[in-house]
């Protein structure tokens, strides 16, 4: 069993019960961690508080990661609530809807900027704010997708953002290694969350994984949560700068 008793985890990206962040919170909590759960806006407050109440030791905080002053403020509150933190989970991504619908060639400068700012720069900003609180070493995790490496119809500017995110993981791992802080990404297979809603042919992506992945099924968010618990634990003490696929093996197949 993975043991995270006495550890504090700060998780960003909880929107609702389908969120990968929620599966991660449940698995970190099951392993004994205390949770600081961060949600983007007032709109999500009620859902976040209701879900947090299901866990034995969870607090909620609001933070829009597109604003430096909100990141500064939330970590000031977290520093008050906990003496030290051990785990940071970044499960946040956003690109304007048009950019993940229209022809990639038509990507606007502002759409590109927003995708990189919210989905990539935020990891650097959160890591910088969290590092001084990780006085006993730590583990930083982010969520990525295979669209970083290969073209998926409509993933578009998010694919470019995930490529930058995976590179950011390697540079942060090098930057934070001497402080005993590891930085890794989990590349999850497609999961029907809010972020996957409204994506035109999402069900054809799920079907392709069912047909072509070695395990002939789609991944469950809780399997991503289990891998997050492992990567956060001392069992993964030698792993940093890495992208771990939790995709039923889909990425390993040719046709
Ligand atoms: P989700 O919609 O539940 O989570 C995305 C979260 O990002 C939401 O909670 C949203 O509030 C948050 N967010 C967006 N902009 C923000 C901002 N400015 N400030 C703070 N929070 C902000 O969907 P999800 O699928 O759980 O996504 C979580 C992560 O997993 C994302 O990085 C996504 O790219 C990644 N991922 C998802 C899948 C999938 O198929 N669902 C597969 C691989 C990777
Ligand atoms: O990273 C993602 C999706 C992230 C996302 C989703 C939205 C929808 C609503 C970012 N920004 C927005 N903006 C919105 O306005 N995934 C890995 C899920 C996903 O999205 C796809 C996929 C998969 C898988 C889009 C096309 C093809 C496959």
Tab-separated table of C-alpha atoms and ligand atoms in Angstrom:
chain	number	residue	atom	x	y	z
A	1	UNK	CA	0.000	0.000	0.000
A	2	UNK	CA	1.140	3.507	-0.779
A	3	UNK	CA	1.595	5.544	2.385
A	4	UNK	CA	1.144	9.320	2.285
A	5	UNK	CA	0.232	9.773	5.966
A	6	UNK	CA	1.330	13.170	7.271
A	7	UNK	CA	1.765	14.534	3.735
A	8	UNK	CA	-0.015	17.644	2.463
A	9	UNK	CA	-1.126	17.736	-1.192
A	10	UNK	CA	-2.241	20.863	-3.051
A	11	UNK	CA	-4.409	19.995	-6.063
A	12	UNK	CA	-5.440	22.446	-8.812
A	13	UNK	CA	-8.144	21.721	-11.412
A	14	UNK	CA	-11.204	20.435	-9.575
A	15	UNK	CA	-14.391	21.313	-11.469
A	16	UNK	CA	-16.755	18.434	-10.654
A	17	UNK	CA	-16.885	14.736	-9.738
A	18	UNK	CA	-15.716	13.718	-13.229
A	19	UNK	CA	-12.525	15.826	-13.005
A	20	UNK	CA	-9.237	13.916	-13.101
A	21	UNK	CA	-8.286	16.183	-10.169
A	22	UNK	CA	-11.096	14.599	-8.114
A	23	UNK	CA	-9.854	11.062	-8.844
A	24	UNK	CA	-6.369	12.209	-7.787
A	25	UNK	CA	-7.738	13.803	-4.587
A	26	UNK	CA	-9.577	10.576	-3.681
A	27	UNK	CA	-6.503	8.393	-4.196
A	28	UNK	CA	-4.118	10.749	-2.367
A	29	UNK	CA	-6.612	10.926	0.492
A	30	UNK	CA	-7.019	7.119	0.540
A	31	UNK	CA	-3.220	6.921	0.970
A	32	UNK	CA	-3.473	9.223	4.006
A	33	UNK	CA	-2.632	12.679	2.611
A	34	UNK	CA	-4.322	15.925	3.719
A	35	UNK	CA	-5.782	17.849	0.777
A	36	UNK	CA	-5.821	21.522	-0.186
A	37	UNK	CA	-8.188	21.592	-3.151
A	38	UNK	CA	-8.126	24.603	-5.470
A	39	UNK	CA	-10.933	25.572	-7.850
A	40	UNK	CA	-10.955	28.273	-10.509
A	41	UNK	CA	-13.959	30.455	-9.760
A	42	UNK	CA	-16.944	31.139	-7.518
A	43	UNK	CA	-19.071	29.205	-10.016
A	44	UNK	CA	-17.316	25.998	-8.941
A	45	UNK	CA	-17.232	26.736	-5.192
A	46	UNK	CA	-20.321	24.738	-4.206
A	47	UNK	CA	-19.275	21.590	-6.113
A	48	UNK	CA	-15.721	21.836	-4.739
A	49	UNK	CA	-16.942	22.212	-1.147
A	50	UNK	CA	-19.447	19.348	-1.487
A	51	UNK	CA	-16.768	17.010	-2.858
A	52	UNK	CA	-14.137	18.105	-0.306
A	53	UNK	CA	-16.609	17.281	2.475
A	54	UNK	CA	-16.427	13.620	1.360
A	55	UNK	CA	-12.736	13.464	2.338
A	56	UNK	CA	-11.578	13.206	5.966
A	57	UNK	CA	-9.097	16.107	5.832
A	58	UNK	CA	-9.629	18.525	2.938
A	59	UNK	CA	-9.823	22.305	2.691
A	60	UNK	CA	-10.867	24.298	-0.401
A	61	UNK	CA	-9.331	27.427	-1.890
A	62	UNK	CA	-10.220	29.576	-4.910
A	63	UNK	CA	-7.522	30.506	-7.447
A	64	UNK	CA	-7.560	31.471	-11.118
A	65	UNK	CA	-4.069	30.482	-12.303
A	66	UNK	CA	-4.123	33.118	-15.058
A	67	UNK	CA	-3.525	35.783	-12.366
A	68	UNK	CA	-0.188	36.070	-10.517
A	69	UNK	CA	-1.778	37.902	-7.566
A	70	UNK	CA	-4.305	35.065	-7.069
A	71	UNK	CA	-1.478	32.491	-7.063
A	72	UNK	CA	0.431	34.601	-4.525
A	73	UNK	CA	-2.686	35.018	-2.362
A	74	UNK	CA	-3.666	31.340	-2.387
A	75	UNK	CA	-0.174	30.194	-1.391
A	76	UNK	CA	-0.137	32.767	1.420
A	77	UNK	CA	-3.362	31.160	2.706
A	78	UNK	CA	-1.949	27.650	2.217
A	79	UNK	CA	1.243	28.636	4.110
A	80	UNK	CA	-0.966	29.765	7.015
A	81	UNK	CA	-3.023	26.578	7.019
A	82	UNK	CA	-0.100	24.116	6.735
A	83	UNK	CA	3.478	24.355	7.965
A	84	UNK	CA	4.884	22.399	5.042
A	85	UNK	CA	3.536	20.876	1.805
A	86	UNK	CA	4.750	17.757	-0.022
A	87	UNK	CA	2.702	17.313	-3.196
A	88	UNK	CA	1.493	19.710	-5.924
A	89	UNK	CA	-0.890	18.500	-8.632
A	90	UNK	CA	-1.569	20.659	-11.718
A	91	UNK	CA	-4.657	19.370	-13.565
A	92	UNK	CA	-5.461	22.557	-15.454
A	93	UNK	CA	-5.788	23.242	-19.174
A	94	UNK	CA	-7.639	25.726	-21.326
A	95	UNK	CA	-7.737	26.905	-24.930
A	96	UNK	CA	-10.509	29.054	-26.441
A	97	UNK	CA	-13.243	26.812	-27.896
A	98	UNK	CA	-12.747	28.110	-31.472
A	99	UNK	CA	-9.090	27.078	-31.400
A	100	UNK	CA	-9.947	23.420	-30.675
A	101	UNK	CA	-12.627	23.378	-33.351
A	102	UNK	CA	-11.344	25.374	-36.303
A	103	UNK	CA	-8.559	24.528	-38.772
A	104	UNK	CA	-5.187	24.604	-36.924
A	105	UNK	CA	-3.775	26.891	-39.643
A	106	UNK	CA	-6.230	29.586	-38.513
A	107	UNK	CA	-4.978	29.619	-34.877
A	108	UNK	CA	-4.999	33.217	-33.617
A	109	UNK	CA	-2.090	34.793	-31.705
A	110	UNK	CA	-4.392	35.423	-28.709
A	111	UNK	CA	-5.711	31.819	-28.716
A	112	UNK	CA	-2.129	30.516	-28.755
A	113	UNK	CA	-1.160	32.901	-25.941
A	114	UNK	CA	-4.090	31.864	-23.734
A	115	UNK	CA	-3.466	28.121	-24.260
A	116	UNK	CA	0.209	28.509	-23.292
A	117	UNK	CA	-0.515	30.865	-20.387
A	118	UNK	CA	-3.246	28.804	-18.681
A	119	UNK	CA	-2.023	25.309	-19.610
A	120	UNK	CA	1.777	25.702	-19.396
A	121	UNK	CA	3.037	28.891	-17.732
A	122	UNK	CA	0.727	28.197	-14.772
A	123	UNK	CA	2.792	25.087	-13.923
A	124	UNK	CA	5.957	27.215	-13.653
A	125	UNK	CA	4.168	29.842	-11.554
A	126	UNK	CA	2.621	27.230	-9.215
A	127	UNK	CA	5.929	25.336	-8.874
A	128	UNK	CA	7.716	28.581	-7.920
A	129	UNK	CA	5.065	29.421	-5.317
A	130	UNK	CA	4.986	25.869	-3.911
A	131	UNK	CA	8.743	25.191	-3.752
A	132	UNK	CA	9.494	27.337	-0.649
A	133	UNK	CA	6.784	25.387	1.237
A	134	UNK	CA	8.268	22.007	0.193
A	135	UNK	CA	10.845	22.080	2.969
A	136	UNK	CA	10.985	18.264	3.240
A	137	UNK	CA	11.311	17.733	-0.544
A	138	UNK	CA	8.319	17.109	-2.741
A	139	UNK	CA	6.562	15.826	-5.823
A	140	UNK	CA	5.010	17.971	-8.545
A	141	UNK	CA	2.652	16.363	-11.081
A	142	UNK	CA	0.880	17.622	-14.166
A	143	UNK	CA	-1.539	16.025	-16.640
A	144	UNK	CA	-0.722	15.745	-20.317
A	145	UNK	CA	-2.110	14.021	-23.426
A	146	UNK	CA	-0.617	12.044	-26.342
A	147	UNK	CA	-1.718	14.914	-28.616
A	148	UNK	CA	1.597	16.509	-27.534
A	149	UNK	CA	3.414	13.968	-29.710
A	150	UNK	CA	0.957	12.959	-32.425
A	151	UNK	CA	-1.741	14.813	-34.333
A	152	UNK	CA	-5.323	14.254	-33.178
A	153	UNK	CA	-8.073	16.005	-35.168
A	154	UNK	CA	-9.186	19.212	-33.362
A	155	UNK	CA	-6.708	18.971	-30.463
A	156	UNK	CA	-4.783	21.666	-32.341
A	157	UNK	CA	-3.279	24.422	-30.185
A	158	UNK	CA	-3.717	22.224	-27.074
A	159	UNK	CA	-1.310	19.707	-28.655
A	160	UNK	CA	1.289	22.447	-28.989
A	161	UNK	CA	0.611	23.504	-25.382
A	162	UNK	CA	1.033	19.914	-24.117
A	163	UNK	CA	4.348	19.598	-26.021
A	164	UNK	CA	5.521	22.752	-24.215
A	165	UNK	CA	4.154	21.380	-20.922
A	166	UNK	CA	6.148	18.137	-21.256
A	167	UNK	CA	9.306	20.119	-21.968
A	168	UNK	CA	8.512	22.364	-18.987
A	169	UNK	CA	8.385	19.233	-16.792
A	170	UNK	CA	11.977	18.387	-17.807
A	171	UNK	CA	13.288	21.928	-17.204
A	172	UNK	CA	11.495	22.215	-13.849
A	173	UNK	CA	12.854	18.791	-12.815
A	174	UNK	CA	16.389	20.062	-13.486
A	175	UNK	CA	15.699	23.363	-11.719
A	176	UNK	CA	14.153	21.814	-8.577
A	177	UNK	CA	16.133	18.574	-8.295
A	178	UNK	CA	18.692	20.002	-5.881
A	179	UNK	CA	15.845	20.871	-3.468
A	180	UNK	CA	14.682	17.250	-3.465
A	181	UNK	CA	11.612	18.143	-5.511
A	182	UNK	CA	10.654	15.757	-8.323
A	183	UNK	CA	8.553	16.883	-11.322
A	184	UNK	CA	6.626	14.468	-13.535
A	185	UNK	CA	3.696	14.281	-15.959
A	186	UNK	CA	1.005	11.651	-16.360
A	187	UNK	CA	-0.168	11.229	-19.948
A	188	UNK	CA	-3.757	10.060	-19.521
A	189	UNK	CA	-5.838	8.364	-22.179
A	190	UNK	CA	-9.117	10.065	-23.146
A	191	UNK	CA	-11.605	10.399	-20.241
A	192	UNK	CA	-15.119	11.891	-20.456
A	193	UNK	CA	-14.683	14.987	-18.274
A	194	UNK	CA	-15.955	18.556	-18.599
A	195	UNK	CA	-12.827	19.385	-20.647
A	196	UNK	CA	-13.723	16.559	-23.063
A	197	UNK	CA	-17.363	17.662	-23.435
A	198	UNK	CA	-18.407	19.431	-26.557
A	199	UNK	CA	-15.435	17.975	-28.397
A	200	UNK	CA	-17.133	16.865	-31.611
A	201	UNK	CA	-15.802	13.368	-32.237
A	202	UNK	CA	-14.791	12.465	-28.678
A	203	UNK	CA	-16.747	9.207	-28.784
A	204	UNK	CA	-14.833	8.125	-31.902
A	205	UNK	CA	-11.606	8.709	-29.947
A	206	UNK	CA	-12.936	6.510	-27.119
A	207	UNK	CA	-13.942	3.833	-29.654
A	208	UNK	CA	-10.486	3.879	-31.285
A	209	UNK	CA	-8.855	3.241	-27.880
A	210	UNK	CA	-11.274	0.379	-27.199
A	211	UNK	CA	-10.478	-1.211	-30.553
A	212	UNK	CA	-6.735	-0.578	-30.829
A	213	UNK	CA	-5.221	-0.329	-27.326
A	214	UNK	CA	-3.537	-3.451	-25.918
A	215	UNK	CA	-6.061	-3.576	-23.041
A	216	UNK	CA	-9.046	-3.017	-25.427
A	217	UNK	CA	-10.731	-0.561	-23.096
A	218	UNK	CA	-10.556	3.040	-21.983
A	219	UNK	CA	-8.745	4.202	-18.888
A	220	UNK	CA	-10.621	5.137	-15.698
A	221	UNK	CA	-9.792	8.416	-13.928
A	222	UNK	CA	-9.133	6.425	-10.731
A	223	UNK	CA	-6.303	4.590	-12.538
A	224	UNK	CA	-4.748	8.009	-13.182
A	225	UNK	CA	-5.298	8.756	-9.470
A	226	UNK	CA	-3.459	5.576	-8.494
A	227	UNK	CA	-0.470	6.538	-10.656
A	228	UNK	CA	-0.514	10.031	-9.143
A	229	UNK	CA	-0.386	8.472	-5.647
A	230	UNK	CA	2.545	6.271	-6.706
A	231	UNK	CA	4.493	9.152	-8.306
A	232	UNK	CA	3.849	11.272	-5.179
A	233	UNK	CA	5.142	8.554	-2.869
A	234	UNK	CA	8.645	7.504	-1.771
A	235	UNK	CA	8.236	4.455	-4.042
A	236	UNK	CA	8.934	6.843	-6.963
A	237	UNK	CA	11.930	8.568	-5.300
A	238	UNK	CA	14.152	7.936	-8.352
A	239	UNK	CA	11.682	9.236	-10.977
A	240	UNK	CA	11.783	12.850	-12.170
A	241	UNK	CA	11.416	14.734	-15.462
A	242	UNK	CA	9.385	11.808	-16.787
A	243	UNK	CA	6.115	11.373	-18.715
A	244	UNK	CA	4.245	8.240	-17.542
A	245	UNK	CA	1.460	6.996	-19.837
A	246	UNK	CA	-1.759	5.773	-18.201
A	247	UNK	CA	-3.589	5.012	-21.439
A	248	UNK	CA	-4.187	1.230	-21.578
A	249	UNK	CA	-1.093	1.095	-23.815
A	250	UNK	CA	-2.654	3.023	-26.723
A	251	UNK	CA	0.517	5.054	-27.395
A	252	UNK	CA	2.585	1.915	-27.932
A	253	UNK	CA	0.582	0.641	-30.889
A	254	UNK	CA	1.212	1.274	-34.601
A	255	UNK	CA	-2.086	0.340	-36.176
B	1	LIG	P1	-11.807	19.253	-16.116
B	1	LIG	O1	-12.577	20.193	-16.960
B	1	LIG	O2	-12.521	18.529	-15.052
B	1	LIG	O3	-10.536	19.989	-15.495
B	1	LIG	C1	-9.897	21.090	-16.093
B	1	LIG	C2	-9.750	22.100	-14.982
B	1	LIG	O4	-8.971	23.216	-15.403
B	1	LIG	C3	-11.096	22.636	-14.497
B	1	LIG	O5	-11.238	22.379	-13.125
B	1	LIG	C4	-10.969	24.119	-14.743
B	1	LIG	O6	-11.636	24.905	-13.775
B	1	LIG	C5	-9.466	24.292	-14.663
B	1	LIG	N1	-9.013	25.570	-15.207
B	1	LIG	C6	-9.107	26.030	-16.488
B	1	LIG	N2	-8.648	27.289	-16.553
B	1	LIG	C7	-8.244	27.627	-15.295
B	1	LIG	C8	-7.711	28.807	-14.708
B	1	LIG	N3	-7.500	29.906	-15.434
B	1	LIG	N4	-7.418	28.795	-13.371
B	1	LIG	C9	-7.643	27.684	-12.630
B	1	LIG	N5	-8.165	26.548	-13.114
B	1	LIG	C10	-8.463	26.527	-14.432
B	1	LIG	O7	-11.123	18.218	-17.152
B	1	LIG	P2	-9.972	17.131	-16.954
B	1	LIG	O8	-10.100	16.250	-18.138
B	1	LIG	O9	-10.021	16.576	-15.605
B	1	LIG	O10	-8.635	17.991	-17.146
B	1	LIG	C11	-7.572	17.995	-16.205
B	1	LIG	C12	-6.242	17.886	-16.908
B	1	LIG	O11	-6.133	16.585	-17.493
B	1	LIG	C13	-6.018	18.880	-18.045
B	1	LIG	O12	-4.672	19.322	-18.018
B	1	LIG	C14	-6.249	18.039	-19.270
B	1	LIG	O13	-5.554	18.551	-20.389
B	1	LIG	C15	-5.656	16.733	-18.808
B	1	LIG	N6	-6.034	15.563	-19.586
B	1	LIG	C16	-7.340	15.250	-19.798
B	1	LIG	C17	-7.681	14.127	-20.543
B	1	LIG	C18	-9.109	13.785	-20.843
B	1	LIG	O14	-9.355	13.068	-21.801
B	1	LIG	N7	-10.073	14.250	-20.046
B	1	LIG	C19	-6.660	13.306	-21.066
B	1	LIG	C20	-5.320	13.647	-20.819
B	1	LIG	C21	-5.027	14.779	-20.071
B	2	LIG	O1	-6.638	18.423	-22.759
B	2	LIG	C1	-7.749	18.078	-23.085
B	2	LIG	C2	-8.842	19.093	-23.301
B	2	LIG	C3	-8.489	20.438	-22.748
B	2	LIG	C4	-9.437	21.534	-23.112
B	2	LIG	C5	-10.801	21.362	-23.354
B	2	LIG	C6	-11.605	22.458	-23.654
B	2	LIG	C7	-13.066	22.316	-23.986
B	2	LIG	C8	-13.830	23.585	-23.699
B	2	LIG	C9	-8.914	22.801	-23.207
B	2	LIG	N1	-9.672	23.872	-23.512
B	2	LIG	C10	-10.996	23.717	-23.719
B	2	LIG	N2	-11.728	24.835	-24.030
B	2	LIG	C11	-13.076	24.825	-24.086
B	2	LIG	O2	-13.705	25.861	-24.405
B	2	LIG	N3	-7.972	16.741	-23.312
B	2	LIG	C12	-6.858	15.833	-23.293
B	2	LIG	C13	-9.298	16.171	-23.652
B	2	LIG	C14	-9.393	16.091	-25.146
B	2	LIG	O3	-9.704	17.176	-25.879
B	2	LIG	C15	-9.651	16.788	-27.206
B	2	LIG	C16	-9.285	15.443	-27.291
B	2	LIG	C17	-9.107	14.990	-25.963
B	2	LIG	C18	-8.702	13.617	-25.531
B	2	LIG	C19	-9.877	17.544	-28.351
B	2	LIG	C20	-9.763	16.924	-29.610
B	2	LIG	C21	-9.404	15.609	-29.690
B	2	LIG	C22	-9.160	14.839	-28.534
